Short mmCIF file of C-alpha atoms in Angstrom, two decimals:
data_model
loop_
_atom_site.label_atom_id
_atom_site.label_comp_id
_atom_site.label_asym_id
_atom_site.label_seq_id
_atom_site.Cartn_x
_atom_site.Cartn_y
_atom_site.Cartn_z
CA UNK H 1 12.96 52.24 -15.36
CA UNK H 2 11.47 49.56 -18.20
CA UNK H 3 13.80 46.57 -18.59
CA UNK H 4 14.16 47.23 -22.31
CA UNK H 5 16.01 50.74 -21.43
CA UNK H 6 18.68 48.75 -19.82
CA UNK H 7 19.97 46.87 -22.87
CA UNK H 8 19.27 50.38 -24.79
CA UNK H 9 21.98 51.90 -22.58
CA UNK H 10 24.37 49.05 -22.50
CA UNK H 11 24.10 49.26 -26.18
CA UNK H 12 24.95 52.97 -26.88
CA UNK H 13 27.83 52.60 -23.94
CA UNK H 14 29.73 49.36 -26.04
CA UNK H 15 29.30 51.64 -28.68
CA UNK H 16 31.35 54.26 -26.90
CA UNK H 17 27.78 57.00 -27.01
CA UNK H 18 28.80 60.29 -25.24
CA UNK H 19 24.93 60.20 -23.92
CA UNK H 20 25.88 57.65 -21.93
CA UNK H 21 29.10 57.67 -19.14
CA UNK H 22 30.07 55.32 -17.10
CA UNK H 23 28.19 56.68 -14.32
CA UNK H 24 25.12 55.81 -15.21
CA UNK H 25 26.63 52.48 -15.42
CA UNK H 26 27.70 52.20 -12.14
CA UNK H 27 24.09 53.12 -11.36
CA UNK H 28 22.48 50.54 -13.38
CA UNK H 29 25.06 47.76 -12.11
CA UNK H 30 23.78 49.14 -8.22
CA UNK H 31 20.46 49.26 -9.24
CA UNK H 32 20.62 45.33 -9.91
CA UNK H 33 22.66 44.38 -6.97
CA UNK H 34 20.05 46.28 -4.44
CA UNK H 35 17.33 44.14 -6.67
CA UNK H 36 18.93 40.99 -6.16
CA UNK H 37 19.21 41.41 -2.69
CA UNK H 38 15.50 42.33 -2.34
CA UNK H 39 14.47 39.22 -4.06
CA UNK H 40 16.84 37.35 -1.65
CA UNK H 41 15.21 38.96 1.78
CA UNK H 42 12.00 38.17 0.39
CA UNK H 43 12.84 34.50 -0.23
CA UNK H 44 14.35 33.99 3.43
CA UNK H 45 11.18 36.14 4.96
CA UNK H 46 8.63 33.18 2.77
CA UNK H 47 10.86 30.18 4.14
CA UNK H 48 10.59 31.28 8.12
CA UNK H 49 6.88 32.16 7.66
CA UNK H 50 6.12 28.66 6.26
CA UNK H 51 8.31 27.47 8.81
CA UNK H 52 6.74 29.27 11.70
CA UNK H 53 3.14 27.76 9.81
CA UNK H 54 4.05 24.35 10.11
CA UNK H 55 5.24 24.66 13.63
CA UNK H 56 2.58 25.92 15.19
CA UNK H 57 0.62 23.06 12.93
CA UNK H 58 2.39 20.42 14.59
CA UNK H 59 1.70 21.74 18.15
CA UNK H 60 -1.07 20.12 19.95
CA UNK H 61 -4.46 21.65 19.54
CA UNK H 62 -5.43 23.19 23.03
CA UNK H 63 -8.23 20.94 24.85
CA UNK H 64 -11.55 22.58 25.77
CA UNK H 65 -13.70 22.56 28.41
CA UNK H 66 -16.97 20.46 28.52
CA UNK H 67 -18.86 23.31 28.96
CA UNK H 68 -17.52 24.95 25.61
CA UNK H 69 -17.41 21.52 23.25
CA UNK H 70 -21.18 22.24 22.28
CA UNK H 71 -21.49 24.68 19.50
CA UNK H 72 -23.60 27.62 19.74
CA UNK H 73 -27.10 27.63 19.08
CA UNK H 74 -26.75 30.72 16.47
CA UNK H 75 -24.37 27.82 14.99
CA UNK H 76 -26.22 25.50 14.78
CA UNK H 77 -29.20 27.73 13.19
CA UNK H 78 -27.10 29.26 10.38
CA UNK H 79 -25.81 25.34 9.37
CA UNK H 80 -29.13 24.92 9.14
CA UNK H 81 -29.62 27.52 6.95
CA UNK H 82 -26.58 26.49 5.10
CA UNK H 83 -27.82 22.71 4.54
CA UNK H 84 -31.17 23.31 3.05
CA UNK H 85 -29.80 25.75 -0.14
CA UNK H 86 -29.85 22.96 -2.53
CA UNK H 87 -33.30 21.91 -1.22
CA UNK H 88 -32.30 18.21 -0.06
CA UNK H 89 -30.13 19.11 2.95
CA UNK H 90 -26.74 17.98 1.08
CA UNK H 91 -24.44 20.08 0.07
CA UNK H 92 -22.60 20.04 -3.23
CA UNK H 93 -19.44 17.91 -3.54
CA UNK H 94 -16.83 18.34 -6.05
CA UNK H 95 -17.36 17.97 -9.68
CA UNK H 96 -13.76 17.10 -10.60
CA UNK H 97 -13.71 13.27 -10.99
CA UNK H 98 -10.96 11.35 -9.20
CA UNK H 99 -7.88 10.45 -11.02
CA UNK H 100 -7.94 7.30 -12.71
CA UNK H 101 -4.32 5.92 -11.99
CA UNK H 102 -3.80 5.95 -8.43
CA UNK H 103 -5.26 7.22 -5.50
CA UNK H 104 -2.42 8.72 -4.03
CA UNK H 105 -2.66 12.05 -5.61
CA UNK H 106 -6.33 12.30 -3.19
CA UNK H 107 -5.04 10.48 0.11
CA UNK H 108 -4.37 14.26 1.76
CA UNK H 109 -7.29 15.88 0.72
CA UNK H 110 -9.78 13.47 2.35
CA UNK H 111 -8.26 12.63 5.28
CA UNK H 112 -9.36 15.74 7.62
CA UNK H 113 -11.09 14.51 10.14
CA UNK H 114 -14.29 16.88 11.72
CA UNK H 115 -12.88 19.05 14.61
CA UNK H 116 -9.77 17.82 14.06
CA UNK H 117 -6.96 21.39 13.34
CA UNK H 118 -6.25 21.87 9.52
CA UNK H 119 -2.67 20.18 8.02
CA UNK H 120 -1.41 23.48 7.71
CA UNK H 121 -1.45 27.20 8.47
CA UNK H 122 -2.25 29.41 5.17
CA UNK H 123 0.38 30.90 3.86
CA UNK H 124 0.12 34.64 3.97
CA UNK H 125 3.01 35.90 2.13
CA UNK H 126 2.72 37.94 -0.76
CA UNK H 127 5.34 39.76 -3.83
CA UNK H 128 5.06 40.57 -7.02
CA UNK H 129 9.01 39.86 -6.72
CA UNK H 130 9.15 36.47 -5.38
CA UNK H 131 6.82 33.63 -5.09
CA UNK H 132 7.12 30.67 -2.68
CA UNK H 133 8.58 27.32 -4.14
CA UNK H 134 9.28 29.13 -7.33
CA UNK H 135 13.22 30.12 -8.62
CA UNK H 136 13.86 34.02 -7.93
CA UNK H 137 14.93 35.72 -10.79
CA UNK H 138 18.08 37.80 -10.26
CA UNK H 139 19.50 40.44 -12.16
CA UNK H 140 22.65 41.52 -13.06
CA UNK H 141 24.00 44.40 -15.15
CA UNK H 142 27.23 43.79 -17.45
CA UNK H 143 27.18 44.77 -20.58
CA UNK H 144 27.93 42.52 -23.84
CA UNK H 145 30.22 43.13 -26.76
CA UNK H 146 29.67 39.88 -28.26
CA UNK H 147 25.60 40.72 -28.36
CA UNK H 148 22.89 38.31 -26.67
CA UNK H 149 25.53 35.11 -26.74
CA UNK H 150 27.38 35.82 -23.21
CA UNK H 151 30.88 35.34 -23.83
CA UNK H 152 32.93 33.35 -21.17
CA UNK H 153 34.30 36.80 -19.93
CA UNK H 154 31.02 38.10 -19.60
CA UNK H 155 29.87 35.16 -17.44
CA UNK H 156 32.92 35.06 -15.18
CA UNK H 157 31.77 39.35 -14.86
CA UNK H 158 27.66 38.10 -13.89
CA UNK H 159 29.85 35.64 -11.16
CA UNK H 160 31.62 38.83 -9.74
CA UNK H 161 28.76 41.24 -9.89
CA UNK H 162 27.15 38.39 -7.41
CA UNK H 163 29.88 38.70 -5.36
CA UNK H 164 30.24 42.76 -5.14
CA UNK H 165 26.28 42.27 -4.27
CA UNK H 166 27.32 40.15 -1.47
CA UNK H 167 24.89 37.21 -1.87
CA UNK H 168 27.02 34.72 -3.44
CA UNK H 169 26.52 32.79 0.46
CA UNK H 170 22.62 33.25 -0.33
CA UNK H 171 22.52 31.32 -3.52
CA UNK H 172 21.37 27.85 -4.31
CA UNK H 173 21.39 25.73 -7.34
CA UNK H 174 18.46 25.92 -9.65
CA UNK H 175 18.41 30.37 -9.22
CA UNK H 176 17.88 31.89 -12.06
CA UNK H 177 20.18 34.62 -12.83
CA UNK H 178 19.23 37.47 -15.66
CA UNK H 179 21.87 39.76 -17.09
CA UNK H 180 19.69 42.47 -18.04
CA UNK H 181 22.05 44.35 -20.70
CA UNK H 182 21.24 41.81 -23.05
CA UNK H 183 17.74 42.24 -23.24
CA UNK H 184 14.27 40.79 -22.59
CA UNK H 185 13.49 38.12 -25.51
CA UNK H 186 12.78 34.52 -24.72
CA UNK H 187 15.54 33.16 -22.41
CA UNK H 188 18.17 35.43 -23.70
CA UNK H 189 20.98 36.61 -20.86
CA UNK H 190 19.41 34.25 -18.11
CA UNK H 191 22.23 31.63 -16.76
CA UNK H 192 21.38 29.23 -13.58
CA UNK H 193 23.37 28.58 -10.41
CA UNK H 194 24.30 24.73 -10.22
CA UNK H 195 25.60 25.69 -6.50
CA UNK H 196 29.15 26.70 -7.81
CA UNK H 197 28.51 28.23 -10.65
CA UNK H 198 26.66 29.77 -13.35
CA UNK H 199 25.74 27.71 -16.49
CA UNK H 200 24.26 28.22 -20.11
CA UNK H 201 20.67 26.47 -20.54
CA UNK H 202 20.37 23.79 -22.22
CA UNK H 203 19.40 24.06 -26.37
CA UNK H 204 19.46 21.11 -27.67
CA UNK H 205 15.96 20.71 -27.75
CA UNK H 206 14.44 24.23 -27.37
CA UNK H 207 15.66 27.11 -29.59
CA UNK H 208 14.79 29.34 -26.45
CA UNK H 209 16.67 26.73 -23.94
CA UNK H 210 15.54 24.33 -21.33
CA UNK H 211 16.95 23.29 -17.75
CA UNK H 212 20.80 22.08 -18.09
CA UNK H 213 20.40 18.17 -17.90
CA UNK H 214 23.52 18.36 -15.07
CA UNK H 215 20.39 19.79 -13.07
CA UNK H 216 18.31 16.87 -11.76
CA UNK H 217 14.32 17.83 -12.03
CA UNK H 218 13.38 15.61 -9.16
CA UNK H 219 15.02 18.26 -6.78
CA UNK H 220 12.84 21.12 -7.51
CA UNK H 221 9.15 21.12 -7.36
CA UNK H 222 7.75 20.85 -10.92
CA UNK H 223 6.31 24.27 -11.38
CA UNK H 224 10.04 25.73 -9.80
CA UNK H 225 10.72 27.07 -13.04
CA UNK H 226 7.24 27.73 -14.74
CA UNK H 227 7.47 31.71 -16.56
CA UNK H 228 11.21 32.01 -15.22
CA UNK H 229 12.73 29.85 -17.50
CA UNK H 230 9.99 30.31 -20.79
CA UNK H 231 9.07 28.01 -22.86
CA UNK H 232 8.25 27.77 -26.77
CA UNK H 233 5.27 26.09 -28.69
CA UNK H 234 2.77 24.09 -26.50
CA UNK H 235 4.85 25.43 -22.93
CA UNK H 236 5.66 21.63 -21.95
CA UNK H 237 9.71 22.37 -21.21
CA UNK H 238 12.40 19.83 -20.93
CA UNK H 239 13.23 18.12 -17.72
CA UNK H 240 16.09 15.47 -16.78
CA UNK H 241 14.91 12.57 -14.51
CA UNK H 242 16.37 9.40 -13.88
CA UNK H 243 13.59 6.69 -13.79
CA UNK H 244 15.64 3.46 -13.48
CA UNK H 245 15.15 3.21 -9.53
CA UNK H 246 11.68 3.12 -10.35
CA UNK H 247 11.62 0.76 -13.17
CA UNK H 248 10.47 -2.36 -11.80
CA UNK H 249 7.28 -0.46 -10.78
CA UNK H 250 7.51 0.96 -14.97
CA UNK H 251 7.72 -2.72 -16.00
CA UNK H 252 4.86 -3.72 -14.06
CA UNK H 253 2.41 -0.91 -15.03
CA UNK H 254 3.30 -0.61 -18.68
CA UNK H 255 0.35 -1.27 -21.27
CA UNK H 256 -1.04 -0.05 -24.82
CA UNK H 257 -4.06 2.14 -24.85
CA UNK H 258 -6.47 3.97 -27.10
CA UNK H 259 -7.52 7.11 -26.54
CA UNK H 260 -8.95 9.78 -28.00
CA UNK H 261 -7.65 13.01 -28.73
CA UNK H 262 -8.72 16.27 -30.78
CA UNK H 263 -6.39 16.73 -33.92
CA UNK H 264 -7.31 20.49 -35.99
CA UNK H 265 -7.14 20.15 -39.66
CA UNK H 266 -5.65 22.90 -41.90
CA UNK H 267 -9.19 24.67 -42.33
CA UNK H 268 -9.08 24.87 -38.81
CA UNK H 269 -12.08 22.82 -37.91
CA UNK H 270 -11.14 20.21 -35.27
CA UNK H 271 -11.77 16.72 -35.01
CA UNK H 272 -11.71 13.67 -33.12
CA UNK H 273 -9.52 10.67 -33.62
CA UNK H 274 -8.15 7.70 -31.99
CA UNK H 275 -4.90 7.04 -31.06
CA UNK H 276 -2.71 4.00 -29.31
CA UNK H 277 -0.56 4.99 -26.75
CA UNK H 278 2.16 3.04 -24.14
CA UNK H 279 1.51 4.26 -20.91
CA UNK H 280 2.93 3.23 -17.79
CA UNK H 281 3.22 5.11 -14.04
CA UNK H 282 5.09 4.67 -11.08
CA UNK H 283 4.88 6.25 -7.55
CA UNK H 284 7.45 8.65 -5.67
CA UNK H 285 7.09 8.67 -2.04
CA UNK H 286 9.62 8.06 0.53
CA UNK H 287 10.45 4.57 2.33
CA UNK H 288 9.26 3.77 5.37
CA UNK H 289 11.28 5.36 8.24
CA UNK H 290 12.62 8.21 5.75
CA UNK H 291 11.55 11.66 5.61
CA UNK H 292 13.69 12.10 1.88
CA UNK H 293 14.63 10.28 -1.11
CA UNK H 294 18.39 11.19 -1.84
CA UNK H 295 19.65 11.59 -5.52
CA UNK H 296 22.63 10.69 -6.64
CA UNK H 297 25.06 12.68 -8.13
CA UNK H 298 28.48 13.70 -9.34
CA UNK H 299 31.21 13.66 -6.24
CA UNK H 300 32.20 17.43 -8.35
CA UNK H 301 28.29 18.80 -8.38
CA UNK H 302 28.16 21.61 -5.89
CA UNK H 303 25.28 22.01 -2.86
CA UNK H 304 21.44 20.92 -3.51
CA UNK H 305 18.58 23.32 -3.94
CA UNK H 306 17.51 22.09 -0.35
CA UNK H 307 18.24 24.42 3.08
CA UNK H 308 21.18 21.52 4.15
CA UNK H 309 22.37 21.72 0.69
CA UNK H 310 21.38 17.80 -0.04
CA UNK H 311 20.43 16.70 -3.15
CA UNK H 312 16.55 14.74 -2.44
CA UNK H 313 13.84 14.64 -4.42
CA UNK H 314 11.12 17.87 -3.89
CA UNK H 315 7.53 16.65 -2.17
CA UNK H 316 6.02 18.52 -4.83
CA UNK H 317 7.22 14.60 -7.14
CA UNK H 318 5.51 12.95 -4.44
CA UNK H 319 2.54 10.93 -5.66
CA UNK H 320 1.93 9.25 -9.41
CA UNK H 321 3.83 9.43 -12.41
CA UNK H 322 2.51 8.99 -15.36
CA UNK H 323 5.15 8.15 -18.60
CA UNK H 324 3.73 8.50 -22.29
CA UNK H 325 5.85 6.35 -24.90
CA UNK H 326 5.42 5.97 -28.60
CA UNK H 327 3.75 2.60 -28.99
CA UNK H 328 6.17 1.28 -31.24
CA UNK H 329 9.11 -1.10 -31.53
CA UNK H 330 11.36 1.95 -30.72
CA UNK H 331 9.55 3.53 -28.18
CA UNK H 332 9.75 0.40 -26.04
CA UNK H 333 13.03 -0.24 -27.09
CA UNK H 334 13.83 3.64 -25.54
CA UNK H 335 11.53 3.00 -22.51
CA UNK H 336 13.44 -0.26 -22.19
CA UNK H 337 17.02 1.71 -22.17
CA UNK H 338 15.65 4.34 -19.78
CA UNK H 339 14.81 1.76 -17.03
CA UNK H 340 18.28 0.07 -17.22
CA UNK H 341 17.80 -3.87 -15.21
CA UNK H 342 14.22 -3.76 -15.07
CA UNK H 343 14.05 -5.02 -18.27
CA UNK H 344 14.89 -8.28 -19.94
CA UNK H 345 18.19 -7.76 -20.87
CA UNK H 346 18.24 -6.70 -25.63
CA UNK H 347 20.49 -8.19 -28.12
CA UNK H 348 22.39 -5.37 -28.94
CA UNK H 349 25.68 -4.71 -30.80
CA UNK H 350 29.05 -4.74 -29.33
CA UNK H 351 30.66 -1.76 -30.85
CA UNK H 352 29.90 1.75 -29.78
CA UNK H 353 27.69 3.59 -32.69
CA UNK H 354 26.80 7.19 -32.85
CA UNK H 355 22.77 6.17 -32.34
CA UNK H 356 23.98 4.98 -29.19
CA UNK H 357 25.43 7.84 -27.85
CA UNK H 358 22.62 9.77 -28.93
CA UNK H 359 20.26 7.43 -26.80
CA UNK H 360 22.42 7.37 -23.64
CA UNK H 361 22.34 11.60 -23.84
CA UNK H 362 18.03 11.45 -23.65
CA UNK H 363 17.76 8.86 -21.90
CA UNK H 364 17.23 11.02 -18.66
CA UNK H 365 15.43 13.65 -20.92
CA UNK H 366 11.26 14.39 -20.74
CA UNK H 367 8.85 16.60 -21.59
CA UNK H 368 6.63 17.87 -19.08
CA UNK H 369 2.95 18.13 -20.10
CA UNK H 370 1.41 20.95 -17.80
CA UNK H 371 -1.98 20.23 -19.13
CA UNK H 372 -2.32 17.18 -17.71
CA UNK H 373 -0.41 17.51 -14.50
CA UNK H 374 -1.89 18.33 -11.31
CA UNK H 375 -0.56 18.07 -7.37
CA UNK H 376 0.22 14.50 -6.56
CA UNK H 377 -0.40 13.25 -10.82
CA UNK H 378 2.50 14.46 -12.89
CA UNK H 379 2.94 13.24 -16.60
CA UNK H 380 5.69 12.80 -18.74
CA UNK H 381 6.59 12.06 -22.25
CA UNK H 382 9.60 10.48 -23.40
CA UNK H 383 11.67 12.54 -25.71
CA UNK H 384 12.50 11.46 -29.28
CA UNK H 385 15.10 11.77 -31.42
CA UNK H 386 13.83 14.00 -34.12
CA UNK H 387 12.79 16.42 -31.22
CA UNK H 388 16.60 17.43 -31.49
CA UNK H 389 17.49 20.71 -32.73
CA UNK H 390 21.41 21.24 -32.58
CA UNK H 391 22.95 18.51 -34.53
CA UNK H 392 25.00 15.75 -33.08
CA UNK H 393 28.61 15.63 -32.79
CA UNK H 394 30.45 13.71 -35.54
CA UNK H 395 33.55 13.14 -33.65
#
């Protein structure tokens, strides 16, 4: 049945329609549990296939006899072949030039050596349902009177429908969880599970909402939530990282650039302008002797994303990060507060001021630019103040 029948029936049953009894209902609100559960198996069936991959990866390769190390001649024939298509004998490398900030982001791909057994297995799983290293979207069915805003009643319902599906053990923070009655526009009905419970997204800078900032970004991988949780305008959502541990290497790399960039003008014809930019980067990758890079938080925040229920930053971070920053007075001033002791220490006032507050609340918060990002080369850009949509608290 479409998804947009669902909110059509819980509609005409809070309106108390004869056409529709509360058996039907009960079917709908089955219907979702036995969905949620499929989306569940399938997530547990990707994780032990990738983990049965990268076993047999790590196992030694099995040694072969001299008289087998000599390739074939039919091999050797067809390589050949295979050498002399471009006429010189070479064949074609790459036309995607290397990244300019660090050469981290390339270290994996060109260190195969010839004969030597491939890093890992491919990965051979496949659902329209679920995809690996991406948040499952689960559904529940509980109908709204208070329309597409879920009421506190109607959340602590979603929490018990997970339980009468019997995978509240299975979940783990950062699922997405869709209450179907409500409908299928933007982010509307869709809560996520911060390991206890479920929680509103965050709207203060997205009218369709963003990732709750109590969620740390570094613990997912940074396409986790890419068409679950959607996105308005240019797609770049809002994520919540903490860069201070990394600020001395933000100090160090931070410098004013021009660049230039394509603006369109209100005919529509587009041009090409310069710009200044602050730009600085910084590299995630674990110390030496550690396998993870642990995050802190709250002694109250419930189990991590991660199979041992730790909170440590995703390998997907690992590599460069590049940070974009207005290059004015106040966008150093902002970079300056986001990478608290790295710093020289700012004259500021001793009384607390409602700019402040406003500054210590973004201070963790970025936009991530998908157009530029790639695997191991992630950029950011700091988020200003006028980006805010709900207006701050007066009290």
């Amino acid at each position: 049945m479409p998804i947009h029948q669902y909110s059509s029936l819980a509609e005409a049953y809070i309106r108390s329609d004869n056409t529709v009894n509360a058996s039907k209902i009960r079917d709908l609100q089955l219907s979702c549990r036995s969905f949620t559960r499929i989306v569940l198996r399938l997530r547990a069936q990707a994780e032990a296939e990738a983990e049965y991959n990268a076993r047999l990866a790590s196992a030694p390769p099995p040694t072969s006899s001299a008289g087998h190390s000599r390739s074939p001649s039919k091999w050797s024939s067809s390589q050949s072949r295979i050498g002399h298509v471009n006429g010189n004998g070479m064949s074609r490398s790459s036309s995607r030039a290397p990244s300019p900030t660090s050469s981290f982001s390339h270290s994996v791909a060109h260190s195969t050596v010839p004969g030597q057994r491939p890093a890992a297995y491919p990965n051979t799983f496949r659902s329209p349902l679920f995809r690996p290293r991406r948040a499952p979207l689960l559904q529940v069915f509980v109908p709204s009177p208070e329309g597409d805003w879920l009421s506190d009643a109607s959340v602590l319902e979603c929490e018990a429908e997970l339980k009468r599906a019997g995978v509240t053990h299975l979940l783990r923070a950062g699922d997405i969880v869709w209450d179907v009655a409500v409908g299928d526009e933007a982010n509307v009905g869709r809560m996520v599970w911060d390991g206890t419970y479920l929680i509103d997204l965050d709207y203060t800078y997205s009218r369709v909402g963003d990732l709750p900032r109590y969620l740390p970004a570094l613990a997912f991988p940074p396409s986790y939530f890419h068409r679950v949780i959607r996105t308005m305008g240019t797609g770049n959502p809002i994520v919540h990282i903490d860069i201070a541990p990394w600020g001395n290497q933000v100090v160090n790399n931070c410098q004013v650039l021009q660049e230039r960039m394509k603006t369109e003008t209100p005919q529509g014809s587009t041009h090409t302008v310069m710009r200044w930019v602050r730009r600085t980067w910084f590299v995630i990758k674990p110390s030496q002797g550690s396998k993870h890079i642990r995050i802190p938080v709250p002694s109250t925040a419930g189990p991590g994303p991660s199979p041992t229920g730790a909170w440590i930053v995703d390998p997907g971070w690992y590599g460069t990060v590049v940070v974009e920053v207005e290059p004015t007075n106040e966008g150093l001033a902002d970079l300056q507060y986001r990478c608290k002791g790295a710093f020289p220490p700012r004259a500021t006032g001793a009384d607390p001021s409602p700019e402040r507050a406003l500054q210590q609340e973004r201070r963790t918060a970025f936009r991530l630019l998908r157009e530029r990002s790639r695997p191991g080369e992630i950029w950011l850009r700091t988020v200003r103040k006028e980006e805010r949509i709900i207006p701050p608290s007066t009290t």
